[in-house]
Coordinates of C-alpha atoms and ligand atoms in Angstrom, one line a residue:
M7 CA 60.5 75.2 110.3
P8 CA 62.6 74.6 113.3
E9 CA 66.0 73.0 112.8
L10 CA 66.2 69.4 113.9
A11 CA 69.5 68.2 115.6
Y12 CA 70.5 64.8 114.1
T13 CA 71.9 62.3 116.5
P14 CA 75.6 61.5 115.5
L15 CA 76.1 58.0 114.3
D16 CA 78.7 57.1 117.0
E17 CA 76.3 58.4 119.7
I18 CA 73.8 56.0 118.3
T19 CA 76.2 53.1 118.7
Q20 CA 77.0 54.3 122.2
L21 CA 73.4 54.7 123.5
H22 CA 72.6 51.2 122.0
S23 CA 75.3 49.5 124.1
T24 CA 74.3 51.7 127.4
L25 CA 70.6 50.4 127.0
R26 CA 71.7 47.0 126.4
S27 CA 73.7 46.9 129.6
T28 CA 71.2 48.6 131.7
F29 CA 68.7 46.1 130.4
R30 CA 70.8 43.2 131.7
T31 CA 71.0 44.8 135.1
G32 CA 67.2 44.1 135.5
K33 CA 66.2 47.6 136.2
L34 CA 62.8 47.3 134.6
K35 CA 62.1 43.9 136.3
P36 CA 60.1 45.5 139.1
I37 CA 56.6 46.6 138.0
A38 CA 56.7 49.5 140.3
Y39 CA 59.6 51.0 138.3
R40 CA 57.9 50.4 135.0
K41 CA 54.8 52.2 136.2
Y42 CA 56.9 55.0 137.6
Q43 CA 58.4 55.4 134.0
I44 CA 54.9 55.0 132.3
L45 CA 53.5 57.8 134.6
Q46 CA 56.6 60.0 134.0
L47 CA 55.7 59.6 130.2
A48 CA 52.1 60.7 130.9
Y49 CA 53.4 63.8 132.7
L50 CA 55.8 64.4 130.0
I51 CA 52.7 65.0 127.7
K52 CA 50.4 66.5 130.3
D53 CA 52.8 69.2 131.5
N54 CA 53.7 70.2 128.0
A55 CA 50.6 69.7 126.2
E56 CA 50.4 73.3 124.9
R57 CA 54.0 73.0 123.6
F58 CA 53.0 69.8 121.7
E59 CA 50.0 71.7 120.5
E60 CA 52.4 74.3 119.1
A61 CA 54.8 71.9 117.6
L62 CA 52.1 70.0 115.7
A63 CA 50.8 73.3 114.4
S64 CA 54.2 74.1 113.4
D65 CA 54.9 70.7 111.7
L66 CA 51.5 70.1 110.2
G67 CA 49.4 73.3 110.5
R68 CA 47.2 71.2 112.6
P69 CA 44.4 72.9 114.5
K70 CA 44.4 72.8 118.3
F71 CA 41.1 71.0 118.4
E72 CA 42.5 68.1 116.2
S73 CA 45.8 67.8 118.1
R74 CA 43.6 67.4 121.4
F75 CA 41.3 65.1 119.9
V76 CA 43.2 62.7 117.7
E77 CA 46.7 62.9 119.2
I78 CA 47.1 64.3 122.7
N79 CA 44.1 62.7 124.5
P80 CA 44.4 59.4 122.7
S81 CA 48.1 59.4 123.7
L82 CA 47.1 60.0 127.3
T83 CA 44.5 57.2 127.3
E84 CA 47.0 54.8 125.8
I85 CA 49.5 55.5 128.6
K86 CA 47.0 55.3 131.3
T87 CA 45.8 52.0 129.9
A88 CA 49.4 50.5 130.2
Y89 CA 49.7 52.2 133.6
T90 CA 46.6 50.5 135.0
G91 CA 46.9 47.2 133.1
V92 CA 50.4 46.2 133.6
D93 CA 50.0 44.7 137.2
K94 CA 47.6 42.1 135.4
W95 CA 49.1 41.7 132.1
A96 CA 52.6 40.9 133.6
K97 CA 51.5 38.2 135.9
P98 CA 52.7 34.7 135.2
E99 CA 49.8 32.6 133.7
K100 CA 49.1 28.9 134.1
P101 CA 48.1 27.0 130.9
A102 CA 44.7 25.2 130.9
F103 CA 44.7 22.2 133.2
S104 CA 46.3 19.1 131.5
L105 CA 46.3 15.6 133.3
N106 CA 49.5 14.7 131.4
F107 CA 51.5 17.6 132.4
A108 CA 49.9 19.2 135.6
A109 CA 52.5 17.7 137.9
M110 CA 55.3 19.4 136.1
R111 CA 54.0 22.7 137.2
P112 CA 53.8 24.5 133.7
V113 CA 53.8 28.3 133.9
I114 CA 54.1 31.1 131.3
Y115 CA 56.2 34.0 132.3
K116 CA 55.7 37.3 130.7
E117 CA 59.2 38.4 129.9
A118 CA 60.5 41.6 128.3
K119 CA 62.1 41.0 124.8
G120 CA 65.1 43.3 125.6
V121 CA 66.1 46.6 123.9
V122 CA 63.5 47.5 121.3
L123 CA 63.4 50.0 118.4
I124 CA 60.3 52.0 117.5
I125 CA 60.4 53.9 114.2
S126 CA 57.4 56.2 113.9
P127 CA 56.0 58.2 111.0
F128 CA 55.1 61.9 110.6
N129 CA 51.2 62.0 110.5
Y130 CA 50.6 61.2 114.1
P131 CA 53.9 61.8 115.6
M132 CA 52.8 61.7 119.3
W133 CA 50.4 59.0 119.4
L134 CA 52.4 56.6 117.2
S135 CA 55.5 57.0 119.3
V136 CA 54.4 57.4 123.0
G137 CA 51.6 54.7 122.8
P138 CA 54.1 52.0 121.7
I139 CA 56.7 53.2 124.3
A140 CA 54.1 52.8 127.1
G141 CA 53.6 49.3 125.9
A142 CA 57.2 48.5 125.6
L143 CA 57.9 49.9 129.0
A144 CA 55.0 48.1 130.6
A145 CA 56.5 44.8 129.1
G146 CA 59.8 45.6 130.8
N147 CA 61.8 46.7 127.6
A148 CA 64.4 49.5 127.1
V149 CA 63.5 51.7 124.3
V150 CA 64.9 53.7 121.3
L151 CA 62.5 55.8 119.6
K152 CA 63.3 57.2 116.1
P153 CA 60.7 59.9 115.2
S154 CA 60.2 61.2 111.9
E155 CA 62.5 63.9 110.5
S156 CA 59.3 65.2 108.6
T157 CA 58.1 66.7 111.9
P158 CA 61.0 68.6 113.2
A159 CA 59.2 70.6 116.0
V160 CA 57.6 67.5 117.7
S161 CA 60.9 65.4 117.2
S162 CA 63.0 68.2 118.7
L163 CA 60.5 68.5 121.6
F164 CA 60.9 64.6 122.3
A165 CA 64.7 65.1 122.3
E166 CA 64.3 68.0 124.8
L167 CA 61.8 66.3 127.0
F168 CA 62.7 62.7 127.3
P169 CA 65.9 63.2 129.3
K170 CA 64.1 65.4 131.7
Y171 CA 61.3 62.9 132.5
L172 CA 62.4 59.5 131.6
D173 CA 65.4 57.3 132.7
S174 CA 67.9 57.9 130.0
D175 CA 69.5 54.6 130.6
L176 CA 66.4 53.0 129.4
V177 CA 64.7 55.4 127.0
R178 CA 66.3 57.4 124.3
V179 CA 65.3 59.5 121.1
V180 CA 67.4 59.1 118.1
N181 CA 66.8 61.9 115.5
G182 CA 67.7 61.8 111.9
A183 CA 66.9 60.7 108.5
I184 CA 67.9 57.8 106.2
P185 CA 71.6 57.6 107.3
E186 CA 70.6 57.7 111.1
T187 CA 67.9 55.1 110.5
T188 CA 70.1 52.8 108.4
H189 CA 72.7 53.0 111.1
L190 CA 70.1 52.0 113.6
L191 CA 68.9 49.2 111.4
D192 CA 72.6 47.8 111.2
L193 CA 72.4 47.3 115.0
P194 CA 70.8 44.2 116.7
W195 CA 67.6 44.8 118.3
D196 CA 65.1 42.6 120.3
H197 CA 62.1 43.8 118.4
I198 CA 61.5 46.5 115.8
L199 CA 58.0 48.3 115.5
Y200 CA 58.0 50.2 112.3
T201 CA 55.0 52.4 111.3
G202 CA 55.2 54.1 107.9
S203 CA 55.0 53.2 104.1
G204 CA 55.3 49.8 102.7
R205 CA 58.2 50.6 100.7
V206 CA 60.4 51.4 103.7
G207 CA 58.7 48.5 105.7
K208 CA 60.5 46.2 103.2
I209 CA 63.9 48.0 103.9
V210 CA 63.2 47.5 107.6
A211 CA 62.1 43.9 107.5
T212 CA 65.2 43.1 105.3
A213 CA 67.6 44.7 107.8
A214 CA 65.9 43.0 110.7
A215 CA 66.2 39.7 109.1
K216 CA 70.0 39.8 109.1
H217 CA 69.8 39.7 112.9
L218 CA 66.9 37.6 113.0
T219 CA 65.0 40.4 114.8
P220 CA 61.3 40.0 115.2
V221 CA 59.4 43.0 113.5
S222 CA 56.0 44.4 113.6
L223 CA 55.0 46.4 110.4
E224 CA 52.3 49.0 110.8
L225 CA 51.7 50.0 107.2
G226 CA 49.2 51.9 105.1
G227 CA 47.4 51.4 101.8
K228 CA 44.1 52.3 100.2
S229 CA 41.3 52.0 102.5
P230 CA 38.1 51.8 100.6
V231 CA 34.5 52.7 101.6
I232 CA 31.5 50.9 100.1
I233 CA 28.1 52.8 100.1
D234 CA 24.8 51.0 100.3
P235 CA 22.4 53.4 98.4
K236 CA 20.0 52.6 101.4
C237 CA 22.4 54.0 104.0
D238 CA 21.8 57.0 106.3
L239 CA 23.3 59.2 103.6
K240 CA 23.5 62.4 105.7
M241 CA 25.5 60.6 108.4
A242 CA 27.7 58.9 105.9
A243 CA 28.7 62.0 104.0
K244 CA 29.5 63.7 107.1
R245 CA 31.7 61.0 108.6
I246 CA 33.5 60.3 105.2
L247 CA 34.3 63.8 104.5
W248 CA 35.5 64.2 108.2
G249 CA 37.6 61.2 107.8
K250 CA 39.2 62.8 104.7
V251 CA 39.7 66.5 106.2
V252 CA 41.0 65.5 109.7
N253 CA 44.7 66.1 109.6
A254 CA 44.4 66.9 105.8
G255 CA 43.7 63.2 105.0
Q256 CA 47.3 62.4 106.3
T257 CA 45.7 59.3 108.3
C258 CA 46.7 55.8 107.6
V259 CA 43.1 54.7 108.1
A260 CA 41.6 57.6 106.2
P261 CA 39.0 56.6 103.6
D262 CA 41.0 56.5 100.5
Y263 CA 38.2 56.2 97.9
V264 CA 34.6 55.5 97.8
L265 CA 32.6 52.8 95.7
V266 CA 29.1 53.8 94.8
P267 CA 26.7 52.4 92.4
R268 CA 26.8 54.4 89.3
E269 CA 23.0 55.5 89.7
F270 CA 23.8 56.8 93.1
Q271 CA 26.9 58.7 92.4
E272 CA 25.3 62.2 92.0
T273 CA 23.1 61.8 95.1
F274 CA 26.1 60.9 97.1
I275 CA 28.1 63.9 95.7
Q276 CA 25.3 66.1 96.6
A277 CA 25.4 64.9 100.1
L278 CA 28.9 65.6 100.3
K279 CA 28.5 69.0 98.8
E280 CA 26.0 70.0 101.5
T281 CA 28.4 68.5 104.2
Y282 CA 31.3 70.5 102.8
Q283 CA 29.0 73.7 103.1
S284 CA 28.1 73.0 106.7
F285 CA 31.9 72.3 107.5
Y286 CA 33.2 75.5 106.1
P287 CA 30.1 77.7 105.9
A288 CA 32.1 81.2 105.6
D289 CA 34.7 80.2 103.0
T290 CA 37.2 77.7 101.9
P291 CA 39.3 76.2 104.5
S292 CA 42.3 78.0 103.2
S293 CA 41.2 81.3 104.7
A294 CA 40.9 79.7 108.2
P295 CA 44.5 78.5 108.8
S296 CA 43.7 77.6 112.3
A297 CA 41.0 75.1 111.1
Y298 CA 42.6 73.0 108.7
S299 CA 45.9 71.1 108.5
R300 CA 48.5 71.5 105.8
I301 CA 50.6 68.8 103.9
V302 CA 53.7 67.9 105.6
T303 CA 56.5 68.6 103.3
P304 CA 56.8 70.2 99.9
Q305 CA 57.5 66.8 98.4
A306 CA 54.3 65.3 99.9
F307 CA 52.5 68.4 98.5
S308 CA 53.9 67.9 95.0
R309 CA 53.1 64.0 95.1
I310 CA 49.5 64.6 96.0
K311 CA 49.2 67.4 93.5
N312 CA 50.6 65.4 90.9
L313 CA 48.1 62.6 91.4
L314 CA 45.2 65.2 91.2
D315 CA 46.8 67.0 88.2
N316 CA 46.7 63.6 86.2
T317 CA 43.1 62.3 87.2
K318 CA 40.8 61.7 84.4
G319 CA 37.9 62.2 86.8
T320 CA 35.9 65.3 87.3
I321 CA 36.5 67.5 90.3
A322 CA 33.2 67.8 92.0
I323 CA 34.2 69.8 95.2
G324 CA 37.4 71.9 95.9
G325 CA 40.6 71.3 93.9
D326 CA 42.3 74.4 95.2
T327 CA 46.0 74.2 96.0
D328 CA 48.7 76.5 97.1
A329 CA 52.3 75.3 97.0
S330 CA 53.8 78.2 99.2
S331 CA 51.7 77.1 102.2
K332 CA 51.4 73.4 101.4
Y333 CA 47.6 73.7 101.1
I334 CA 45.3 71.4 99.3
G335 CA 41.6 72.0 99.9
P336 CA 39.2 69.1 100.6
T337 CA 38.7 67.7 97.2
V338 CA 36.1 65.2 95.8
V339 CA 36.8 63.8 92.3
K340 CA 33.9 61.9 90.6
D341 CA 33.8 59.4 87.8
V342 CA 37.2 57.9 88.7
T343 CA 38.1 54.5 87.2
G344 CA 40.4 51.8 88.5
D345 CA 43.4 52.7 86.4
D346 CA 43.3 56.6 87.4
S347 CA 46.2 58.2 88.8
L348 CA 44.3 58.7 92.0
M349 CA 44.0 54.8 92.3
S350 CA 47.6 54.3 91.6
D351 CA 48.8 54.8 95.4
E352 CA 47.7 55.6 98.7
I353 CA 46.5 59.2 98.5
F354 CA 47.5 60.3 102.1
G355 CA 46.0 63.7 101.5
P356 CA 42.5 65.5 101.4
V357 CA 41.5 64.1 97.9
L358 CA 38.5 61.7 97.7
P359 CA 38.0 59.8 94.6
V360 CA 34.5 58.5 94.0
V361 CA 34.5 55.3 91.8
P362 CA 31.1 54.5 90.4
Y363 CA 30.3 50.8 89.6
D364 CA 27.7 48.9 87.7
G365 CA 25.7 46.0 89.1
T366 CA 25.4 44.7 92.6
V367 CA 27.7 45.2 95.6
E368 CA 29.7 42.0 94.3
E369 CA 31.2 44.2 91.8
A370 CA 32.5 46.6 94.5
V371 CA 33.7 43.5 96.5
K372 CA 35.6 42.2 93.3
F373 CA 37.1 45.8 93.0
V374 CA 38.5 45.7 96.3
N375 CA 39.7 42.1 96.2
A376 CA 41.6 43.0 93.1
R377 CA 43.9 45.2 95.1
D378 CA 46.1 44.8 98.3
H379 CA 44.4 44.0 101.4
P380 CA 43.6 47.4 103.1
L381 CA 44.3 48.6 106.6
A382 CA 40.8 49.4 106.9
L383 CA 37.6 48.6 105.0
Y384 CA 34.6 50.8 105.5
V385 CA 30.8 50.0 104.7
F386 CA 27.9 52.4 105.1
S387 CA 24.7 50.6 105.4
Q388 CA 21.8 49.7 107.8
D389 CA 21.5 46.5 106.0
G390 CA 22.9 43.4 107.9
E391 CA 23.1 41.3 104.6
F392 CA 24.9 44.1 102.8
K393 CA 27.6 44.4 105.4
K394 CA 27.9 40.6 105.6
Q395 CA 28.2 40.5 102.0
V396 CA 31.3 42.8 102.0
F397 CA 32.9 41.6 105.0
E398 CA 32.6 37.8 104.6
H399 CA 34.1 38.1 101.1
T400 CA 37.1 40.5 101.7
Q401 CA 40.1 40.7 103.8
S402 CA 41.4 43.8 105.8
G403 CA 43.1 45.0 109.0
A404 CA 39.7 46.2 110.2
A405 CA 36.1 45.9 109.0
I406 CA 34.1 49.0 110.1
A407 CA 30.5 49.7 109.4
N408 CA 29.0 53.3 109.5
E409 CA 32.2 55.0 111.1
V410 CA 35.7 56.0 110.0
V411 CA 38.9 56.7 111.4
L412 CA 38.2 56.1 115.1
H413 CA 38.6 52.5 115.4
P414 CA 42.4 52.6 116.2
G415 CA 41.6 54.4 119.3
A416 CA 38.8 52.1 120.5
D417 CA 39.6 50.5 123.8
G418 CA 40.3 46.8 123.6
L419 CA 40.4 46.6 119.9
P420 CA 43.9 45.5 118.4
F421 CA 45.1 47.9 115.5
G422 CA 47.1 46.4 112.7
G423 CA 47.0 45.4 109.1
T424 CA 47.1 42.1 107.1
G425 CA 49.2 41.2 104.0
P426 CA 50.5 44.5 102.5
S427 CA 49.0 46.8 105.0
G428 CA 51.2 45.1 107.6
Y429 CA 51.6 42.4 110.4
G430 CA 51.6 42.5 114.1
M431 CA 49.2 44.6 116.1
H432 CA 49.4 47.1 118.9
T433 CA 47.4 49.6 121.3
G434 CA 46.3 48.7 124.8
K435 CA 47.3 45.2 125.9
Y436 CA 48.2 44.2 122.4
S437 CA 51.3 46.6 122.6
F438 CA 52.3 44.9 125.8
D439 CA 52.1 41.5 124.0
M440 CA 53.9 42.7 121.0
F441 CA 57.1 43.5 123.2
T442 CA 56.6 40.4 125.5
H443 CA 58.4 37.1 125.1
L444 CA 56.0 34.2 126.6
R445 CA 58.6 32.1 128.4
S446 CA 57.4 28.6 129.0
S447 CA 58.5 27.0 132.2
M448 CA 58.2 23.8 134.0
D449 CA 59.5 22.5 137.2
S450 CA 59.2 18.6 137.0
P451 CA 59.4 16.6 140.2
S452 CA 61.6 13.4 140.4
W453 CA 58.6 11.1 141.0
I454 CA 57.3 11.7 137.6
D455 CA 59.8 8.9 136.3
A456 CA 57.9 6.5 138.2
I457 CA 55.2 7.1 135.5
L458 CA 57.4 8.4 132.5
G459 CA 60.4 6.2 133.1
F460 CA 59.7 4.0 130.0
R461 CA 60.9 7.1 128.0
F462 CA 64.6 6.2 128.7
P463 CA 66.7 3.8 126.6
P464 CA 67.0 0.9 126.1
Y465 CA 63.7 0.9 124.2
T466 CA 61.9 -2.4 124.6
D467 CA 58.6 -4.0 123.7
K468 CA 57.5 -2.8 127.1
S469 CA 58.3 0.8 126.2
L470 CA 56.4 0.5 122.9
A471 CA 53.4 -0.8 124.6
A472 CA 53.5 1.9 127.1
T473 CA 53.4 4.6 124.3
K474 CA 50.4 2.8 122.8
R475 CA 48.5 3.5 126.0
L476 CA 49.2 7.2 125.5
L477 CA 47.6 7.1 122.1
V478 CA 45.4 10.3 121.5
T479 CA 41.7 9.3 121.4
L480 CA 40.2 11.2 118.5
P481 CA 36.5 12.1 118.0
A482 CA 34.6 9.6 115.7
R483 CA 35.5 9.5 112.1
P484 CA 33.3 11.8 110.1
S485 CA 31.1 10.2 107.6
G486 CA 31.6 13.0 105.0
P487 CA 31.9 16.9 104.9
P488 CA 29.5 18.8 106.9
A489 CA 26.7 20.5 105.4
V490 CA 27.2 24.0 104.4
N491 CA 25.5 25.8 107.2
A492 CA 26.0 22.9 109.8
G493 CA 26.6 24.3 113.4
K494 CA 25.0 27.7 112.4
S495 CA 21.5 27.7 113.9
K496 CA 19.5 31.0 113.2
W497 CA 19.0 33.2 116.2
W498 CA 15.3 33.3 115.6
G499 CA 15.2 29.5 115.5
K500 CA 16.2 29.6 119.4
W501 CA 13.9 32.4 120.2
F502 CA 11.0 30.5 118.4
F503 CA 11.5 27.5 120.6
L504 CA 11.9 29.4 123.8
V505 CA 8.6 31.4 123.1
L506 CA 6.9 28.1 122.0
A507 CA 8.0 26.5 125.4
V508 CA 6.8 29.6 127.4
A509 CA 3.4 29.4 125.7
I510 CA 2.9 25.7 126.2
A511 CA 4.1 26.1 129.9
G512 CA 1.6 29.0 130.3
G513 CA -1.1 27.1 128.6
L514 CA -0.6 23.9 130.8
T515 CA -0.7 26.1 134.0
K516 CA -3.9 27.7 132.9
R517 CA -5.4 24.4 132.1
D518 CA -4.4 23.2 135.6
K519 CA -6.1 26.1 137.2
I520 CA -9.4 25.7 135.3
A521 CA -9.2 22.0 136.1
K522 CA -8.9 22.7 139.8
N523 CA -11.7 25.3 139.8
Ligands
NAD626 P1 57.9 56.7 105.9 O1 58.0 55.2 105.5 O2 58.4 57.6 104.8 O3 58.7 57.1 107.1 C1 58.6 56.4 108.4 C2 59.8 56.5 109.1 O4 60.8 55.8 108.3 C3 60.6 57.8 109.4 O5 61.1 57.8 110.8 C4 61.7 57.8 108.4 O6 62.9 58.4 108.9 C5 62.0 56.4 108.2 N1 62.7 56.3 106.8 C6 62.2 56.8 105.7 N2 62.9 56.3 104.6 C7 63.8 55.3 105.3 C8 64.7 54.5 104.5 N3 65.1 54.4 103.2 N4 65.5 53.9 105.3 C9 65.1 53.8 106.7 N5 64.2 54.4 107.3 C10 63.6 55.3 106.5 O7 56.4 56.9 106.3 P2 55.8 58.4 106.5 O8 55.7 59.0 105.2 O9 56.3 59.0 107.7 O10 54.3 57.7 106.8 C11 53.3 57.5 105.9 C12 52.9 56.1 105.7 O11 52.8 55.6 106.9 C13 51.7 55.9 105.0 O12 51.7 54.8 104.1 C14 50.7 55.6 106.1 O13 49.5 54.7 105.8 C15 51.6 54.8 106.9 N6 51.0 54.8 108.5 C16 50.6 53.6 108.9 C17 50.1 53.6 110.1 C18 49.6 52.3 110.8 O14 49.4 52.3 112.1 N7 49.4 51.3 110.1 C19 50.1 54.7 111.0 C20 50.5 56.0 110.5 C21 51.1 55.9 109.1

C-alpha cells in the first residue's frame, strides 16, 4: 500500500485562511472562471484516467471495468453537467408575480456560501469527491477536500494533481485521518458535506453546530430488497447479485438484504445460484483477481467476516474468505432472521442475507418500518399494486423498482437519504443548490409609501382600517374533511369519458350523413 503524506495541522489552518481571503476577493464571481476551473477538474481526470484506474486497483483491488463504469465515467458526466448547467443555474430568478410586492422588484440571487469542506469516504473515492467539488465550484465556492485515508493511492493522486490543474488559492486537498479531520472540523466553514457512516456523521454535525455551519450528511444504512414472487425472477437475481458484487458490496446503496415470502425462498436462491454460475463460469472470483474487488482494509475485512461467522443462517452460495488478500467471495445466506448478526449493522460487503417472511407483503413492509429509514428501498415486481403497497407505506432516500445501485447516477434525480440515512441531497443541479445561498433582494421605490404609508407610526384608527383592507381572502370554509380518495380520479375514468365523447361525436356525424343522403 502506498504511503499517504498527511497534511500538517498548521498547514491546514494556513490553507483555510488563504481560501477565506481569496474567496473574499471575488475571484470565483465570474461564471467564466468557475467554468474554467470545472473544465480543469474534468481534464485532471481525463488526462490521468489510467493512473486513477491503477490507484483504484491498488486501494480496492477494483477491476478496470468497474472503475470506468461506476467511477470515472460518472465523475466526468457529473463535472460536465455542472459545466453546461452553471450559466443557467447561476442566473438570478424572479419570484412568482405578486401584486403586493411586484413594484419592489423582488429578485433571488444565487450566491456562493463561501469556503466549503467536503469529507469523502473510501468506497467511491473519486465520484464522491469530484462530483461535489464541481457543484461547489459552479456555485462559486472555494473548496477543501478531505478524502479517505483508507484509499491512500487515490488520495495521494488528488494531492499530486490538484495543484497542477486547479487554482490552489481556491481548491485544496487535506490528507489525513482522525486528528487532521478533527482539526478541520474545529475551523469555521460555510458548508460541510460529509459522506460516510452515521457514527462519524454525528461527530461532524456536532462539530459544525459549534460554528452554526450548515451540513449535508450523506450516510448509509441497510437498503432492503422486497421480492414479489411474480417478478421477472431471472432479471431480479441478476441485478441483485450484481448490486452485491460490484465493488465487493462496498456501495452505500448496495442491496443489503432481501425479503422473500418463505415458500419462495428456495426458488429465489436457485435463481441466484444460476446467476452466480453465469457471472463466474470458470471458477470462484478469487482466482480472477482482475474481475472482483477486495475489501478496503484488514479492519473492514474482519468486521464483515465477524458478521458472517456469527450468522445463524445457512450459507447457500460462497462463504469463502482470505484474510491475506482481504478477499470475501460473493456470499448468499438464507434463513436469516431479524435478530441475526447480519442484520445488526450495514454489511457494506459482498454478503447477501435472505430473510424469509410469512404472510403478505404487509409483513415485509412492517419489517422495513421497524428499522431506520434506508438510503434506498428496492422492489422487484411487475405488479403496480405490489409496488404501491411497499412504496406508499414506507420511507427511504429512494424508492426503486426493478433496478439496483444505478439511481445515484441517473441524470436529474437528487441523491440523498432521509432520517438516519442522512439529510441534504446532491448530484447535478442539486449539488449546485447545496452550496448556494438564495439571497433575497428587493429595491423599493419611494412612491410605494403613497400606498403603504399607513405602516408608519403614529398608529391610528385609519391605519387599522387600512390593514383590514389587506386581509387575506381564504377559500370557502370546508364543510368537513375530504372523502378518502377525493381529487384522485382514476386514469381510466378520464379515458372512458374521452372514448365515449368520440363515439357520440362519431355517431352524430354518421347520423347527419345518413340524414343528408
Ligand atoms: P467513515 O465515516 O469511516 O469515513 C469517512 C470520512 O470520515 C473519512 O474521510 C475519514 O477520514 C473521516 N473520519 C473517520 N472517522 C472520523 C472521526 N472520528 N472524526 C472525524 N472524521 C472521521 O466512512 P467510510 O467507512 O469511509 O464509508 C462507509 C460509510 O459511508 C457507509 O456507511 C456507507 O453507506 C456510507 N456512504 C454513504 C454514501 C452516500 O452517498 N449516502 C456514499 C458512500 C458511502
